[in-house]
Tab-separated table of C-alpha atoms in Angstrom:
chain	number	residue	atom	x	y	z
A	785	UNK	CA	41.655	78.410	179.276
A	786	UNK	CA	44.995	77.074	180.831
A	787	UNK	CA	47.219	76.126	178.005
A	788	UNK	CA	51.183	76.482	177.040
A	789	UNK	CA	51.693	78.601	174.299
A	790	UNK	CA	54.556	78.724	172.069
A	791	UNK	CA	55.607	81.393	169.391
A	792	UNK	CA	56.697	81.145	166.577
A	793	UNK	CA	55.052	77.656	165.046
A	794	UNK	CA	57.134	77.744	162.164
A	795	UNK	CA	60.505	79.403	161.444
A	796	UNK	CA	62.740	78.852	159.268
A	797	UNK	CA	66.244	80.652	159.721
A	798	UNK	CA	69.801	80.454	158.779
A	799	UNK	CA	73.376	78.948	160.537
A	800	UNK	CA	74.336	81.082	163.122
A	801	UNK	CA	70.901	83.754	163.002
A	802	UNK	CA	70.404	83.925	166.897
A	803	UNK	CA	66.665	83.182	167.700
A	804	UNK	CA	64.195	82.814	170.666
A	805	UNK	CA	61.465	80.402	171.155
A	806	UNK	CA	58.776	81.954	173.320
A	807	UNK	CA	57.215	79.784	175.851
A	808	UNK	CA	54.811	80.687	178.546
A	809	UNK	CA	52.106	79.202	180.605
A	810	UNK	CA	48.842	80.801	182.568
A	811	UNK	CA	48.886	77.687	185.227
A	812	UNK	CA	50.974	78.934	187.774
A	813	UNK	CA	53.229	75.932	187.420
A	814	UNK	CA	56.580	76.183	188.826
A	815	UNK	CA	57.959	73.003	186.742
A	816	UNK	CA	58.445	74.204	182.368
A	817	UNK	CA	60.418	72.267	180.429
A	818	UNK	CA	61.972	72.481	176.851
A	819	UNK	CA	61.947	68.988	174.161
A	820	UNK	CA	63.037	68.322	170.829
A	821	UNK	CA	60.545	65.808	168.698
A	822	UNK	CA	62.936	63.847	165.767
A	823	UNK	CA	61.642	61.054	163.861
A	824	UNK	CA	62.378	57.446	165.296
A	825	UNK	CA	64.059	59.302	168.302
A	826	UNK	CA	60.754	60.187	170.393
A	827	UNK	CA	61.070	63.241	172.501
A	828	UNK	CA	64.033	64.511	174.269
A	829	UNK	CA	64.510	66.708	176.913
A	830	UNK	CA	66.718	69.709	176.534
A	831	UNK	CA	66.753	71.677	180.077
A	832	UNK	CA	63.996	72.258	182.476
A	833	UNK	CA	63.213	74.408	185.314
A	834	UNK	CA	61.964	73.510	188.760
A	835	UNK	CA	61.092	77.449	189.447
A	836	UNK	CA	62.069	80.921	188.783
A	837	UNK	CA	65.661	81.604	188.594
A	838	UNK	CA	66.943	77.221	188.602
A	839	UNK	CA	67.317	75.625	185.410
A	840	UNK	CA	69.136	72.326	184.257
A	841	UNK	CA	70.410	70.673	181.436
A	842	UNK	CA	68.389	67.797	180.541
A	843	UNK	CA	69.557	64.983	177.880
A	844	UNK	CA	70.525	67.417	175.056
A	845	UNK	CA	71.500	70.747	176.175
A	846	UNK	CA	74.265	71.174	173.636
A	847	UNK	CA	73.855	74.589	171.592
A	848	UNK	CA	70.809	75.782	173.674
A	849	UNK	CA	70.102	78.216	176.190
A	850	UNK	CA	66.985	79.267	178.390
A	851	UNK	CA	66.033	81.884	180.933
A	852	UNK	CA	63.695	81.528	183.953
A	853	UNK	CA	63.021	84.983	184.899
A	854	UNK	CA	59.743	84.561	185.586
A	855	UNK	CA	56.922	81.932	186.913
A	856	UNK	CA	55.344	81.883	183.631
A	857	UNK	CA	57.706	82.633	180.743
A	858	UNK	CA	60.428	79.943	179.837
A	859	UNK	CA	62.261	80.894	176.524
A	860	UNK	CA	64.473	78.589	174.692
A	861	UNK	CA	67.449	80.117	172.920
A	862	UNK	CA	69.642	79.009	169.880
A	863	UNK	CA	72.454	81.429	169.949
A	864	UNK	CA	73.670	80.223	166.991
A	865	UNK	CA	71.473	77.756	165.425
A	866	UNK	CA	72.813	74.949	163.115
A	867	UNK	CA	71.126	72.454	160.346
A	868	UNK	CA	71.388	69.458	163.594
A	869	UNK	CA	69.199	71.856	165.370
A	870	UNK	CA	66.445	71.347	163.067
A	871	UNK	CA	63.529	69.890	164.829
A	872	UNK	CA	60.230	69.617	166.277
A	873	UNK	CA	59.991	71.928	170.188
A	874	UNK	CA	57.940	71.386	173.047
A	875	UNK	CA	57.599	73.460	175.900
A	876	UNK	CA	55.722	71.907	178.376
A	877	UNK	CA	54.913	72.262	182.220
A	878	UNK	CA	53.681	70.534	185.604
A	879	UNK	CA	53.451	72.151	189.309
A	880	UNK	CA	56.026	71.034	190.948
A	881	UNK	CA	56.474	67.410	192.044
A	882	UNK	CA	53.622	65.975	189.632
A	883	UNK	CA	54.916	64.097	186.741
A	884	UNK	CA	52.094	65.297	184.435
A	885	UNK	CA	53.137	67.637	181.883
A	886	UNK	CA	51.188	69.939	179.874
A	887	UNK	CA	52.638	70.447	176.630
A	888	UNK	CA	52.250	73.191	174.143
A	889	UNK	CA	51.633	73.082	170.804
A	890	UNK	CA	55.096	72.836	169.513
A	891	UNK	CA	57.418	74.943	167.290
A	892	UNK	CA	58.790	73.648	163.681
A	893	UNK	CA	61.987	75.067	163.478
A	894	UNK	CA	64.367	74.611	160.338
A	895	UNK	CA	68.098	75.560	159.998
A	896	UNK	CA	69.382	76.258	156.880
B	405	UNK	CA	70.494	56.980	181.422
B	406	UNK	CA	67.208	55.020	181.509
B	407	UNK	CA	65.977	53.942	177.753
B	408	UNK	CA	62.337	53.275	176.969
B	409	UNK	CA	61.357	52.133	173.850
B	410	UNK	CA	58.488	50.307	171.533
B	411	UNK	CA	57.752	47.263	169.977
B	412	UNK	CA	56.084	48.229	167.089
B	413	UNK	CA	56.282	51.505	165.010
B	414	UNK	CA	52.993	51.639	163.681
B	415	UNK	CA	49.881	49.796	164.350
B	416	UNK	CA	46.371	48.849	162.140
B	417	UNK	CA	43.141	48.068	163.976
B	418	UNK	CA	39.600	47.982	163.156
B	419	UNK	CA	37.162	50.334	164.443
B	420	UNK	CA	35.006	48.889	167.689
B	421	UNK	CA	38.503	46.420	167.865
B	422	UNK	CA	41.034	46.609	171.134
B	423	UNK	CA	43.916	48.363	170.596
B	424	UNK	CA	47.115	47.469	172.668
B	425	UNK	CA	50.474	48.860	172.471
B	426	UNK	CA	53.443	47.898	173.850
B	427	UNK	CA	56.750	49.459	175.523
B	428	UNK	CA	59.694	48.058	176.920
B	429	UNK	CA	62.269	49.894	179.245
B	430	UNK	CA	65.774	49.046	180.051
B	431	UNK	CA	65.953	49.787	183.922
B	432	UNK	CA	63.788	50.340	187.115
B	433	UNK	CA	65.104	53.960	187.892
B	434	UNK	CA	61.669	55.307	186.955
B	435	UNK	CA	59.160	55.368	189.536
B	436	UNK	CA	56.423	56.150	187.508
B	437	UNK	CA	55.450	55.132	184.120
B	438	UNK	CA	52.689	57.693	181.527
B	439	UNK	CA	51.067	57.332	178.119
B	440	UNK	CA	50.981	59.909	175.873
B	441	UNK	CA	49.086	60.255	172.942
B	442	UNK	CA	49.565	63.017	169.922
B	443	UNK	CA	47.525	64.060	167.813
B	444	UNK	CA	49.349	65.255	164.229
B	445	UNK	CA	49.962	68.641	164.722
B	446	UNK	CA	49.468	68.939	168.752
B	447	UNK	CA	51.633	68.342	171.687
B	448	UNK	CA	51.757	65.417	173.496
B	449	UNK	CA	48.501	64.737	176.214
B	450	UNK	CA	48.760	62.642	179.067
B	451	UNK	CA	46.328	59.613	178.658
B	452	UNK	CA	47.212	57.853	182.387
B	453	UNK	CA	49.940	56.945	184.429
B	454	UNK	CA	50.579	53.853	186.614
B	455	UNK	CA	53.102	53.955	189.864
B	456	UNK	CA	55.648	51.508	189.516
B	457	UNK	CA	54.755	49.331	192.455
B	458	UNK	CA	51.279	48.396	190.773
B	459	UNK	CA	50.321	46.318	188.212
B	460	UNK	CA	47.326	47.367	186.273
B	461	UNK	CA	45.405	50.541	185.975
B	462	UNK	CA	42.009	51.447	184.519
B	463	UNK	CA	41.298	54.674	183.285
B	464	UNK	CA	38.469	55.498	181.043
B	465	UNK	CA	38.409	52.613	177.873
B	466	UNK	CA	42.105	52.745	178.633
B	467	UNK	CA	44.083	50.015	180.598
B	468	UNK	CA	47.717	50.228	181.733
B	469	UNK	CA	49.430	47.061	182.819
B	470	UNK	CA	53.730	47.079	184.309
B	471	UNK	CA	55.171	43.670	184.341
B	472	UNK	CA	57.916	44.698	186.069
B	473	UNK	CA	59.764	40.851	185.906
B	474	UNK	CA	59.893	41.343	182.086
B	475	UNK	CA	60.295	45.609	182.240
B	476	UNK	CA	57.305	45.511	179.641
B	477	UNK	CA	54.489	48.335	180.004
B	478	UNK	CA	51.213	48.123	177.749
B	479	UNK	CA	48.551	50.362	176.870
B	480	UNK	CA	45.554	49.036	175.988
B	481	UNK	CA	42.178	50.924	174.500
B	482	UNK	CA	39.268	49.620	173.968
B	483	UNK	CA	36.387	49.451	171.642
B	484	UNK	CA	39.170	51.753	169.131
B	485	UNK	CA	37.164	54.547	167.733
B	486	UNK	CA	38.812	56.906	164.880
B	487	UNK	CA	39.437	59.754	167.546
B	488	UNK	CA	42.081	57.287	169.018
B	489	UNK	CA	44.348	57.243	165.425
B	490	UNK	CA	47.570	58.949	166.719
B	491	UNK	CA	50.908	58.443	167.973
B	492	UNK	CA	51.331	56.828	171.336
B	493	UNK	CA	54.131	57.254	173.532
B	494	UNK	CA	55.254	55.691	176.883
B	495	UNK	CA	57.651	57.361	178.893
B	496	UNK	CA	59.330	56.776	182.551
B	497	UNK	CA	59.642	59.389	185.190
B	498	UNK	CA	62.290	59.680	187.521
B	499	UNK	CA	64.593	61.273	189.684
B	500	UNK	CA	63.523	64.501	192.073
B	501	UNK	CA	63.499	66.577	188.740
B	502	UNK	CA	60.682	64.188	187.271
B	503	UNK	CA	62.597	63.625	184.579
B	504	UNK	CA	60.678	61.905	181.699
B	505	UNK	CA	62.478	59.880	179.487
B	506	UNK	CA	60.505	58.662	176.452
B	507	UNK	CA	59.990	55.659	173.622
B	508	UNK	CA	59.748	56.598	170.049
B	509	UNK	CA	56.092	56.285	169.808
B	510	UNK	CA	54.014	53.748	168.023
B	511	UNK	CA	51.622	55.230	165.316
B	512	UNK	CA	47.936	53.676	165.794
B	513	UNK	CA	45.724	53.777	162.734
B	514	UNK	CA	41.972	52.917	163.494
B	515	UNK	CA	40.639	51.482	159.970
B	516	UNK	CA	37.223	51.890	159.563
């Protein structure tokens, strides 16, 4: 089945605990993306990747990182998460010059 | 940056009724516009899409129209059925990234 999958769906963690969102898809798409979901904001884009190896900041980069090692895998990374980072995560991807995104399930994360 | 945003947070219809939704955006840097709907507890899925130099476009009980004189973009379903409750979101792409940029949503209830 072609999907995104994300891991964990729920964590809750602590200011400044390091943590890694998992994010890979089985769709050979070279686009993945990362978004944060808050209430009355809609979704926001925090980098992307057009292909292995090139990533960009999108709208909100600020206090994230990500990786793009690999076609597949796109990880999102709070090195050191705060309470403003609490949120809802996408992970989503698209081959490459086709503007429609598959998006994964999402990830609750919460900062205490 | 290009904004795109709703009319209406939340929305009531009437099963068998037509549903439309609205969404306004603040400039013409997106060359495409989607719909999204999501489901509580899933990711966002890509209803249709309309280029920006068209007007209307028919999917499947779904109609997109872009009034591009009034940058106002509508969704409209019809014959509502209670598999259609669920947040809908427009969203403009642009640049060579594909960039999305999305509204807050608008929350459809179908009422039996």
């Amino acid at each position: 089945e072609a999907q995104v999958t994300q891991n964990p769906r729920y964590l809750i963690t602590v200011t400044g605990k390091k943590l890694t969102v998992t994010c890979s898809q089985n769709m050979n798409h070279e686009y993945m993306s990362w978004y944060r979901q808050d209430p009355g904001l809609g979704l926001r884009q925090i980098y992307y990747s057009m292909n292995v190896e090139v990533t960009d900041k999108g709208d909100v980069p600020e206090g994230y990182k990500v990786s793009r090692k690999e076609k597949r895998n796109f990880p999102l990374i709070l090195e050191s998460p705060s309470p403003n980072q609490t949120s809802l995560y996408f992970c989503a991807s698209s081959p490459t010059g086709n503007h429609e995104q598959y998006f994964g399930p999402g990830t609750r994360l919460t900062v205490t | 940056g290009e904004s795109v945003g709703l009319h209406l947070p939340t929305l009531s219809v009437q099963e068998g009724d037509n549903s439309i939704i609205n969404c306004a955006y603040s400039n013409s840097a997106s060359d495409y516009f989607i719909w999204y709907k999501q489901e509580s507890g899933k990711g966002p899925q890509f209803i249709i899409d309309i280029r920006s130099n068209m007007d209307k476009r028919q999917g499947q009980r779904v109609t997109v129209l872009l009034n591009k004189t009034v940058k106002h973009l509508s969704l409209q379903i019809a014959a509502t059925q209670p598999g259609d409750s669920a947040v809908y979101f427009c969203a403009g792409v642009s640049g060579s990234a594909r960039q999305l940029t999305f509204g807050s949503g608008t929350q459809l209830t179908v009422l039996p």
